[in-house]
Tab-separated table of C-alpha atoms and ligand atoms in Angstrom:
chain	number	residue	atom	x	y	z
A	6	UNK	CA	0.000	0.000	0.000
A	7	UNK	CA	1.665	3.831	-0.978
A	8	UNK	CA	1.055	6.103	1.226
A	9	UNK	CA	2.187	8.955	-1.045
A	10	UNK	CA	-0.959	10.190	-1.454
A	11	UNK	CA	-1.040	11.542	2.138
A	12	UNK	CA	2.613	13.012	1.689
A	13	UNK	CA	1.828	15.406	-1.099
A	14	UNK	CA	2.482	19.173	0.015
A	15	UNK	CA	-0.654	21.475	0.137
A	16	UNK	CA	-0.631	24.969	0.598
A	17	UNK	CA	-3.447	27.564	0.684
A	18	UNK	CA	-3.550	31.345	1.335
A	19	UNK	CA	0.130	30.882	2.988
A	20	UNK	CA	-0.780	28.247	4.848
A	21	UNK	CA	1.974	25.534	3.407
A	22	UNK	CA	1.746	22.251	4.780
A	23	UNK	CA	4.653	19.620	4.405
A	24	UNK	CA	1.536	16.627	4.059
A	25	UNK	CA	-2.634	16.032	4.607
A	26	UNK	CA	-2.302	14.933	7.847
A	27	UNK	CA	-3.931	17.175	10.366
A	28	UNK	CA	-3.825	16.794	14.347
A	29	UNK	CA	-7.992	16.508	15.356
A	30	UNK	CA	-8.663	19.092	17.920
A	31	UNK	CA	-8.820	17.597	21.483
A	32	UNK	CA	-9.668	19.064	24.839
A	33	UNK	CA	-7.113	17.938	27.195
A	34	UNK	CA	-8.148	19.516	30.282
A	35	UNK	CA	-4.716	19.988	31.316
A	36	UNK	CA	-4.355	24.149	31.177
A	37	UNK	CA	-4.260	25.425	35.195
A	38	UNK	CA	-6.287	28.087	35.334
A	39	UNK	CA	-7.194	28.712	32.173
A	40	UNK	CA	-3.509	29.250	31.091
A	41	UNK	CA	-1.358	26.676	28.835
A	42	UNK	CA	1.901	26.758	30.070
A	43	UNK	CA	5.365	24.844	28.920
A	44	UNK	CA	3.980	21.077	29.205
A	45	UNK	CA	1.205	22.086	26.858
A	46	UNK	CA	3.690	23.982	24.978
A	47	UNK	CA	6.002	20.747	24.434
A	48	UNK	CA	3.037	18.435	24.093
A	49	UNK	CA	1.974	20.547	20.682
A	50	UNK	CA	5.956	20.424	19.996
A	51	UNK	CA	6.477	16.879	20.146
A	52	UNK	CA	3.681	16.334	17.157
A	53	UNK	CA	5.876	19.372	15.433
A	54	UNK	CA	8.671	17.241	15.372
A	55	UNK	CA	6.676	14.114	14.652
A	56	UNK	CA	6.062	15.563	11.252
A	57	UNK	CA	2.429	16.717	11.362
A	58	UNK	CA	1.262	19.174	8.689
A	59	UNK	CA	-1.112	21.078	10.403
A	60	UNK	CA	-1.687	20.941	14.140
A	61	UNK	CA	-5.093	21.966	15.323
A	62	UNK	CA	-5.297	22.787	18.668
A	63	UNK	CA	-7.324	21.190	21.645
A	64	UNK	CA	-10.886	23.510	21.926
A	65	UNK	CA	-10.287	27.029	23.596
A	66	UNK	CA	-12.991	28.923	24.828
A	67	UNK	CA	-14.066	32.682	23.806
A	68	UNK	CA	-14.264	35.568	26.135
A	69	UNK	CA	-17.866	34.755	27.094
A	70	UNK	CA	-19.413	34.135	30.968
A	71	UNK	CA	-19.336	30.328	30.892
A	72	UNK	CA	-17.946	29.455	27.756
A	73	UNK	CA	-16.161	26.530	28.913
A	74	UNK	CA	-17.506	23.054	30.653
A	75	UNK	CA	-14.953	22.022	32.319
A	76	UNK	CA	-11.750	23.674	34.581
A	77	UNK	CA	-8.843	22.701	33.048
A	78	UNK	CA	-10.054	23.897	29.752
A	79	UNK	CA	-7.884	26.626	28.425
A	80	UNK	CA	-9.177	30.749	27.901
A	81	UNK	CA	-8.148	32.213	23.998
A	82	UNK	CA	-8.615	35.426	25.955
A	83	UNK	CA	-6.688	37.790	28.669
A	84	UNK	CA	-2.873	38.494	28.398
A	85	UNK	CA	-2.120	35.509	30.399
A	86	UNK	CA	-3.510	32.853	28.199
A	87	UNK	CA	-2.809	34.563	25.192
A	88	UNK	CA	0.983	34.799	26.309
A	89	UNK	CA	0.908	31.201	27.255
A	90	UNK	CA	-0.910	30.460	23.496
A	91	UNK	CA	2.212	32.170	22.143
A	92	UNK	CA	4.723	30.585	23.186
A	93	UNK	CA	3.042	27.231	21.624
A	94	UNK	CA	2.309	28.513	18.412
A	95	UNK	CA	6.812	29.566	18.820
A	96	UNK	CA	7.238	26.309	20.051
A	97	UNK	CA	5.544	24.515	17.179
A	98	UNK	CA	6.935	26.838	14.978
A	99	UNK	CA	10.447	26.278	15.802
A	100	UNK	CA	10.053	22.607	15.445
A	101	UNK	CA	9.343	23.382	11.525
A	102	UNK	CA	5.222	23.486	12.752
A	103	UNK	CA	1.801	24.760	11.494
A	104	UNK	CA	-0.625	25.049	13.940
A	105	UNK	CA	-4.105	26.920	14.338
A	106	UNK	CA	-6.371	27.255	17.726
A	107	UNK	CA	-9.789	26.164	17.833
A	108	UNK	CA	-11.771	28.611	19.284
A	109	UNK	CA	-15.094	27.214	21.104
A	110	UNK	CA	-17.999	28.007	23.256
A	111	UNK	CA	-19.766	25.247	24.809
A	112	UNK	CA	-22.849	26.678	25.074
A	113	UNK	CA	-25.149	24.028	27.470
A	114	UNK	CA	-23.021	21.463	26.986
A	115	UNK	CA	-21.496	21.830	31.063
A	116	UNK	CA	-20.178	18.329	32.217
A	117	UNK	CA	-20.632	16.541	34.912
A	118	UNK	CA	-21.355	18.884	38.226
A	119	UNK	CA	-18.861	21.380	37.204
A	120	UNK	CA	-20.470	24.543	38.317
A	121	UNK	CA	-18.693	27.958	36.114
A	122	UNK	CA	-19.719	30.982	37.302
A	123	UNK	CA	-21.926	32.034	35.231
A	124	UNK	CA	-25.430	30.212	33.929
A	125	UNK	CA	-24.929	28.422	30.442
A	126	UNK	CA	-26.056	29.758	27.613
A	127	UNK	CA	-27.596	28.781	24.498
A	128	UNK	CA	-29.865	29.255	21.860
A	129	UNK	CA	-33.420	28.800	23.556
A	130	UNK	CA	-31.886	27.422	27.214
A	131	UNK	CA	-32.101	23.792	26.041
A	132	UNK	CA	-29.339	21.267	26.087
A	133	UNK	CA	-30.981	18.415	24.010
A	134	UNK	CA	-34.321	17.866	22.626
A	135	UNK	CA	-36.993	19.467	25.619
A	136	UNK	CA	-33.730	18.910	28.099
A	137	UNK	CA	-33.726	22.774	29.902
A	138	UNK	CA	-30.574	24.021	31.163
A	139	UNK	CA	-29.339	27.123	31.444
A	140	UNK	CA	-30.559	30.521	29.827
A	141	UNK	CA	-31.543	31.480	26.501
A	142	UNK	CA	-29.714	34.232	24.834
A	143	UNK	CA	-30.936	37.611	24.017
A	144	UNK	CA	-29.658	39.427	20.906
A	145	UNK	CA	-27.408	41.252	22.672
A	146	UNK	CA	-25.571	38.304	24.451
A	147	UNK	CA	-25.574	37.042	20.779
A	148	UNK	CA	-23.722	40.402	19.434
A	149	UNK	CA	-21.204	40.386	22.280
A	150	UNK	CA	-20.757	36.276	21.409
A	151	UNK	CA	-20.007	37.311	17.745
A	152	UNK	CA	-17.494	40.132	18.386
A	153	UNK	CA	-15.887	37.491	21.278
A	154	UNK	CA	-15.229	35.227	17.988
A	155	UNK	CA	-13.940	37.819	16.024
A	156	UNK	CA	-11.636	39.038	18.735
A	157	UNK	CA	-10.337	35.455	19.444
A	158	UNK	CA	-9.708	35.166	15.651
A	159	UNK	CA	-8.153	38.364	15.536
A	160	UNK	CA	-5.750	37.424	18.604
A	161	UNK	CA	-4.689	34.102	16.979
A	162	UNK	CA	-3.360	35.981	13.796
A	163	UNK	CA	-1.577	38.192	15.421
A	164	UNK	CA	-0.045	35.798	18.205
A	165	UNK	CA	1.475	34.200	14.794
A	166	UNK	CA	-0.730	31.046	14.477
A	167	UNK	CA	-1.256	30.148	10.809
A	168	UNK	CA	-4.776	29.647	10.775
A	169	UNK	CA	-7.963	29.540	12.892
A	170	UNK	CA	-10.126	26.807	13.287
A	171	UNK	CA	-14.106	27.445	14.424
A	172	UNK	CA	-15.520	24.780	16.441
A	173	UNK	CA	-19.279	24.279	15.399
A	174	UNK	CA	-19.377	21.017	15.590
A	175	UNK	CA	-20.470	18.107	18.334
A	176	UNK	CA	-23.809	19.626	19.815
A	177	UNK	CA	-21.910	23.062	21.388
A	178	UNK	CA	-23.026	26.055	21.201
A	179	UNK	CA	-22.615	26.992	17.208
A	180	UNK	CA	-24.415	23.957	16.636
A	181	UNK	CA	-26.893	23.997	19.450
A	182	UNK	CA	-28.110	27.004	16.937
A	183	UNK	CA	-28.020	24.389	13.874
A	184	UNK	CA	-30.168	21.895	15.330
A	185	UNK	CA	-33.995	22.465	15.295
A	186	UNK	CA	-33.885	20.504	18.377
A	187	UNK	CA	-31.883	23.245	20.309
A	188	UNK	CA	-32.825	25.866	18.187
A	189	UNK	CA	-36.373	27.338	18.853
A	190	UNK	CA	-35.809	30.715	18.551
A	191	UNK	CA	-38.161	32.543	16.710
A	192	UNK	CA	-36.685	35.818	15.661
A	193	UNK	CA	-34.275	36.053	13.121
A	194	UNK	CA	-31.486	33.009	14.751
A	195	UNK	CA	-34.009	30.568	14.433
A	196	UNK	CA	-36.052	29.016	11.748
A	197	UNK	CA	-37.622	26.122	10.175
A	198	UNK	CA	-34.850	25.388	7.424
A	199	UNK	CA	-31.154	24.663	7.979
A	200	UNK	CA	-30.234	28.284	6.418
A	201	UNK	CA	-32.034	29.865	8.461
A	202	UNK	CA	-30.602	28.807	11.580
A	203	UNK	CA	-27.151	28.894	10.278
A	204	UNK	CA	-27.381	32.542	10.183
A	205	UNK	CA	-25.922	32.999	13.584
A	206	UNK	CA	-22.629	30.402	12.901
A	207	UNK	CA	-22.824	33.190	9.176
A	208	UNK	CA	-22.235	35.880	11.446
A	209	UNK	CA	-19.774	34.657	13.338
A	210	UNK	CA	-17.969	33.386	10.403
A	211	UNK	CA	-18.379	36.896	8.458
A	212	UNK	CA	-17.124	38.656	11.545
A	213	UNK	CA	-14.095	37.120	11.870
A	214	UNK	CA	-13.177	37.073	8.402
A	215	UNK	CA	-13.677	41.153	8.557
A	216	UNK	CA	-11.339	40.430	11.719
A	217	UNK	CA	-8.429	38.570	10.088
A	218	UNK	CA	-8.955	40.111	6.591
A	219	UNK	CA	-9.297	38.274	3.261
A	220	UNK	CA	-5.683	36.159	3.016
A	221	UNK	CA	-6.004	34.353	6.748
A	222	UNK	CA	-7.400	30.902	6.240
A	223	UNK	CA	-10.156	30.246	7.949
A	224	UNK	CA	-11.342	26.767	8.873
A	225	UNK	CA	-14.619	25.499	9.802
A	226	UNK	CA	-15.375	22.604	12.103
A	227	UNK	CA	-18.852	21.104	11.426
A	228	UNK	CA	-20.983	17.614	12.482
A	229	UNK	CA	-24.269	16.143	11.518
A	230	UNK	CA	-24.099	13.974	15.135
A	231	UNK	CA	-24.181	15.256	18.336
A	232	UNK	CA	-22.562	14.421	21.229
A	233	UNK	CA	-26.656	13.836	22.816
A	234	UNK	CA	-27.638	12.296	19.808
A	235	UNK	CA	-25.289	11.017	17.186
A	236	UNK	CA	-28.014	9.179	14.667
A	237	UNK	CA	-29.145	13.142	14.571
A	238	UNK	CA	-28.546	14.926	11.221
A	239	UNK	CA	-28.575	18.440	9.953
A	240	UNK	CA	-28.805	17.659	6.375
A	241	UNK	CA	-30.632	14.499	4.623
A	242	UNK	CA	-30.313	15.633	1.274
A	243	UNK	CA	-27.109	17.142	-0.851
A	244	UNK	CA	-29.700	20.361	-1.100
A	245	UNK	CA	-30.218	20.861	2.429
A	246	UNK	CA	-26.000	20.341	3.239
A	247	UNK	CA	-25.840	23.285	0.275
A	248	UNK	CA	-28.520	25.286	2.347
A	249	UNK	CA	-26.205	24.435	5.420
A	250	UNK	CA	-22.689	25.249	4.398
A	251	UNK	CA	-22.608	27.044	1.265
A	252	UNK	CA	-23.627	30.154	3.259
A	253	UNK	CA	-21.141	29.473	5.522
A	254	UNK	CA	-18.416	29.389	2.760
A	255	UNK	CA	-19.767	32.626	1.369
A	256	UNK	CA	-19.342	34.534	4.707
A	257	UNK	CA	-16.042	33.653	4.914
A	258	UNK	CA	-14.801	29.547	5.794
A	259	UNK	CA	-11.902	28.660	3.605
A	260	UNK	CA	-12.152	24.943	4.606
A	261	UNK	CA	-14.697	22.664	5.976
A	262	UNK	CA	-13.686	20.197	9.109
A	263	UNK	CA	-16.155	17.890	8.328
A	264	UNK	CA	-16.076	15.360	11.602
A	265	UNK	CA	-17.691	12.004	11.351
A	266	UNK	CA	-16.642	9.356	13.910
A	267	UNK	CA	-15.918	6.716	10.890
A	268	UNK	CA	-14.474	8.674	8.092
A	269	UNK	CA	-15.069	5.743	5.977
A	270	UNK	CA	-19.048	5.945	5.666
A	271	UNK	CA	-20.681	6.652	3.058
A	272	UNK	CA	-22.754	10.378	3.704
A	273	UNK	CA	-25.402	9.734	1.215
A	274	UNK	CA	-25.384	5.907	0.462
A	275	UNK	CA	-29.138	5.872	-1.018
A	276	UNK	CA	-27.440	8.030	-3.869
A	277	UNK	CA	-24.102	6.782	-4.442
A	278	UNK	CA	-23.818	3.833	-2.950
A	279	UNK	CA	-22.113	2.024	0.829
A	280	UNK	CA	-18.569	2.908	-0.582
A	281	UNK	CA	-20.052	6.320	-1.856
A	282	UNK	CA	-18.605	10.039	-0.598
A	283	UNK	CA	-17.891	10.803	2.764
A	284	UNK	CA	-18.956	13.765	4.589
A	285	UNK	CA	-15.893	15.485	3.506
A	286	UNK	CA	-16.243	14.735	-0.271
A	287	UNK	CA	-19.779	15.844	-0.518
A	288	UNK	CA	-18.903	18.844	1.381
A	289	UNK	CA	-16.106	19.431	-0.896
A	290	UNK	CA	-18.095	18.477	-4.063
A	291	UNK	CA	-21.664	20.757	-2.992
A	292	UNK	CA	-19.415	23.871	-2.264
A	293	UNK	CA	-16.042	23.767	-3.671
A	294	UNK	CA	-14.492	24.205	-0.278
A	295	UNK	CA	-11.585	22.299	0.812
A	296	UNK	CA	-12.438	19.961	3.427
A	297	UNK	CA	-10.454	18.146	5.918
A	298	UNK	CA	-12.301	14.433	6.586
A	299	UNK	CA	-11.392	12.448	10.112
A	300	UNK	CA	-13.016	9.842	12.113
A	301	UNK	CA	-11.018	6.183	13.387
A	302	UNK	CA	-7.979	6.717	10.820
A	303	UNK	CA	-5.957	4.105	11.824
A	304	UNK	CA	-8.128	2.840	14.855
A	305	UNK	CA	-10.238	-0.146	14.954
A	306	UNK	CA	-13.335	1.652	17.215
A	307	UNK	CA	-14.743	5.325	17.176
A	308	UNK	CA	-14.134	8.077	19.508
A	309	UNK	CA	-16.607	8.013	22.005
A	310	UNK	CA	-15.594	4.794	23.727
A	311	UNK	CA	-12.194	6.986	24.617
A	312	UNK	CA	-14.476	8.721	27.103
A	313	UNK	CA	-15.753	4.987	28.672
A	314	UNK	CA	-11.831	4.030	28.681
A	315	UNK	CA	-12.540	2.256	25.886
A	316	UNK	CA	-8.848	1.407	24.349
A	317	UNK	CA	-8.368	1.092	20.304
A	318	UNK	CA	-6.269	-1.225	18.270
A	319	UNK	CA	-4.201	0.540	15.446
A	320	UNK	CA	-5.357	-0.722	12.145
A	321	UNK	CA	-4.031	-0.475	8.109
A	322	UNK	CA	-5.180	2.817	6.067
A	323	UNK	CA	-5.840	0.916	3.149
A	324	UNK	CA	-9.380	2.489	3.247
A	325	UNK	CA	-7.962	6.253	3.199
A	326	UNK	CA	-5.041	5.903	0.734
A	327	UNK	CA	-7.487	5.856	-2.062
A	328	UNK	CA	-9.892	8.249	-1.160
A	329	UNK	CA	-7.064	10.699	-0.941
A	330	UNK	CA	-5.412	9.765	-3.904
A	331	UNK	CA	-8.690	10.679	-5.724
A	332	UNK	CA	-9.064	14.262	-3.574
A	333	UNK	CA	-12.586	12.855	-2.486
A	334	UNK	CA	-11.332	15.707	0.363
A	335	UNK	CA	-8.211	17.138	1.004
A	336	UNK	CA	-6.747	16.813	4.162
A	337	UNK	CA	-7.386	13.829	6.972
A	338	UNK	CA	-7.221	14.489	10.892
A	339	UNK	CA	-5.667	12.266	12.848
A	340	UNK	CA	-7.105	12.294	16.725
A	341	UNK	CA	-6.566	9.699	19.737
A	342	UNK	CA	-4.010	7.941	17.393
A	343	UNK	CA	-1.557	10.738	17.620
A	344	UNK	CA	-1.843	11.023	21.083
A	345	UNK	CA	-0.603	7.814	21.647
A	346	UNK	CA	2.127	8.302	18.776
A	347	UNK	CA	3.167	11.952	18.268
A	348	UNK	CA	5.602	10.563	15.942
A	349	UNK	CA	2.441	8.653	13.921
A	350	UNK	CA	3.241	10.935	10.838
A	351	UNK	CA	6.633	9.662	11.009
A	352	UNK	CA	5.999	5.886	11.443
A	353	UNK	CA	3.358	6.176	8.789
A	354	UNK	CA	5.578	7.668	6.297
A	355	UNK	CA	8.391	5.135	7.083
A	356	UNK	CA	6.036	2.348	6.287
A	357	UNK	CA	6.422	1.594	10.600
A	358	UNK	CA	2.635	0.910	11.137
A	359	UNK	CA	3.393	-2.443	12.948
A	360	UNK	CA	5.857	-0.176	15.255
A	361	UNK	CA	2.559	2.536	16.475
A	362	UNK	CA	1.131	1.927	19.613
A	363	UNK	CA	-2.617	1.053	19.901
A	364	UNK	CA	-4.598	3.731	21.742
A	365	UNK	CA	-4.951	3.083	25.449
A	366	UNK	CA	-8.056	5.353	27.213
A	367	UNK	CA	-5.124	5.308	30.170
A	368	UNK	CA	-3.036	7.434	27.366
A	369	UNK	CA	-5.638	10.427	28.053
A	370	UNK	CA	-4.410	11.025	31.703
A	371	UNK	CA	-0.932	12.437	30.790
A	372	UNK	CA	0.088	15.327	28.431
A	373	UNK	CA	2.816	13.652	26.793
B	23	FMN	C1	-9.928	13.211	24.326
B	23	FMN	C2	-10.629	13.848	23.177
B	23	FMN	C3	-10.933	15.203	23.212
B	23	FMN	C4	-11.586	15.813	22.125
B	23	FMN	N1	-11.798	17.166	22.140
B	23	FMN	C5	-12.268	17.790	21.041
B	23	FMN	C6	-12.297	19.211	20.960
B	23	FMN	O1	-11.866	19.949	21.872
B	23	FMN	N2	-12.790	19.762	19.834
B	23	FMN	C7	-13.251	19.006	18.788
B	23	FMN	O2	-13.703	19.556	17.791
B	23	FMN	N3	-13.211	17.656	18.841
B	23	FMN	C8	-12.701	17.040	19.912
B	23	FMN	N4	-12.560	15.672	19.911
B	23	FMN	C9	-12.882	14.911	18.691
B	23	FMN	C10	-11.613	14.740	17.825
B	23	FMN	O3	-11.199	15.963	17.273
B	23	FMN	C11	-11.843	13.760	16.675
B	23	FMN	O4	-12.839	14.256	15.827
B	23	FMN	C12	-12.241	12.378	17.162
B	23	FMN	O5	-11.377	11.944	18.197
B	23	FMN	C13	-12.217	11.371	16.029
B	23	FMN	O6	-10.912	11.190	15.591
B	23	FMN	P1	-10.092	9.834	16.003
B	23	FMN	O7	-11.046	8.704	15.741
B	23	FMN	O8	-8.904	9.856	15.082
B	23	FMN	O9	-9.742	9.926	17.443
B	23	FMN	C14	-11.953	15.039	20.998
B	23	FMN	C15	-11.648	13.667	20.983
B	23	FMN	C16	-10.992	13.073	22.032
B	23	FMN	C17	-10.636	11.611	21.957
């Protein structure tokens, strides 16, 4: 099996990546007080040095009341953090590095009996389908959300990160505004179609590209599942994903992070069959975006067992190699399996797979 197709350069609006292989974003929990410090720092710098194009990092919250779920999670706001945030974004970049921040709110998503200090907030002060929690925001809360984006975005490019990535993915708090079931506003954030309730993640998008200005690339992060529902979808048909994202392209997304927790599964298999495009391709195919695909690459059970201490066995990539050797999408994440390897990109690319490590749940308790 060549791997080659996953070692081809790729470059766009400056952003010049050595391969297609992306680090997922993943919360770590590990940030005292808000604030990465130098073990974060060399965590990012060992998958630098491992060889990873494009390093996306763990969720980061906004400058809103509550916009994180859990301590540990770190701020993308006040000097502290942001001083922290720069020296990773050095750090990666002296180890020959790209790297971007996701930027996050959480919305009603609070975990476990983590109290912040401030109500959660959300589109109509629901957490899941006729599950209350929290308050529902007023327009103005909404405004001050948007600029909080833009700001964040604003910070990264000038901290020197090479890109930005927007999490509104996973049943948070841009996609809380997505999904009808969260969603019952009914002035102008809410809606009965898809487009109409992705006119809030619109403005956040065409903030921050106002923000960063036309040549920072901007990346997207976007899920039909949800972390309280993941059979739910956003879009059934290739018209309403178009309705969905295209807007979202227009105000400003360079590429689409289309997460699925199997990457190999077919998005619309009544039209083109089991082995048919992935969420990525028809992403990439309905609005010309690039897209990044990820889900299980290289492990033999999904995500969500991580969080049950489920453990994963590394497995061939015979099912990616040609789906990126026909750009079905562009770029493939990587998550829990480069946790356990930072030097994955490495091994892969040496044809080492029988050398990687499986992933062990235990491997989430240390930031190494
Ligand atoms: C421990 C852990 C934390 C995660 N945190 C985030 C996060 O902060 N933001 C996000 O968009 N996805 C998050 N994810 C999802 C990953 O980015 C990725 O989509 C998922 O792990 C599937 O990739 P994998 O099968 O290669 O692990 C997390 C996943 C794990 C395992």
């Amino acid at each position: 099996m060549s791997v080659d197709a996953l070692f081809r350069p790729f470059s766009l609006k400056g952003l010049d990546l050595k391969n297609r292989i992306v680090m997922a974003p993943m919360t770590r929990g590990m940030a005292t007080g808000g604030v990465p410090g130098p073990a974060n720092a060399e965590y990012y710098r060992r998958r630098a040095v491992g060889e990873v194009g494009l390093i996306l990092t763990e969720g980061t919250v906004i400058d809103r009341p509550a916009s994180r779920n859990l301590p540990g999670i770190p701020f993308f706001h006040g000097p502290q953090a942001l001083d922290g945030w720069a020296d990773v974004a050095k750090a990666v970049h002296e180890a020959g590095g790209r790297i971007g921040p996701q930027i996050w709110h959480t919305g009603s998503t609070r975990s476990g009996d983590w109290e912040p200090d401030a109500p959660v907030e959300s589109p109509s002060g629901l957490v899941g389908p006729g599950d209350p929690r929290g308050v529902a925001m007023t327009e103005e809360n909404i405004a001050d959300t948007v600029a909080a984006f833009a700001r964040a975005a604003a910070d990264a490019k000038n901290l020197g990160f090479d890109t930005v990535e927007v999490h509104g993915a996973h049943g948070y708090l841009i996609d809380q505004f997505f999904w009808s079931a969260t969603n019952l506003r009914e002035d102008a954030y809410g809606g009965e179609t898809i487009r109409d309730r992705s006119r809030f993640a619109a403005e956040v998008m065409r903030e921050i590209r106002k923000a960063v200005g036309p040549d920072f690339p901007l990346i997207l992060r976007v899920s039909q599942w949800k972390q309280q529902d993941y059979t739910s979808r956003l879009a059934n048909t290739p018209d309403e994903m178009t309705d969905w994202l295209l807007p979202l392209v227009e105000a400003g997304a360079d590429v689409l992070h289309c997460s699925q927790r199997r990457f190999w599964e077919a998005e619309f298999p009544e039209l083109d069959g089991a082995e048919g495009l992935n969420f990525a391709g028809w992403a990439k195919k309905l609005t010309g975006a690039t897209t990044i695909s990820v889900g299980s690459v290289g492990l033999s059970s999904d995500f969500m067992g991580a969080f049950a201490g489920e453990s994963s066995k590394s497995t061939p990539l015979d099912n990616l190699t040609g789906r990126m050797e026909r750009d079905e999408f562009d770029l493939i994440a990587v998550g829990r399996a480069m946790i356990s390897n930072p030097d994955w990109v490495q091994r892969v690319h040496q044809g080492q797979m029988d050398k990687l490590e499986d992933f062990s749940a235990s491997d989430l308790q240390d930031l190494v």
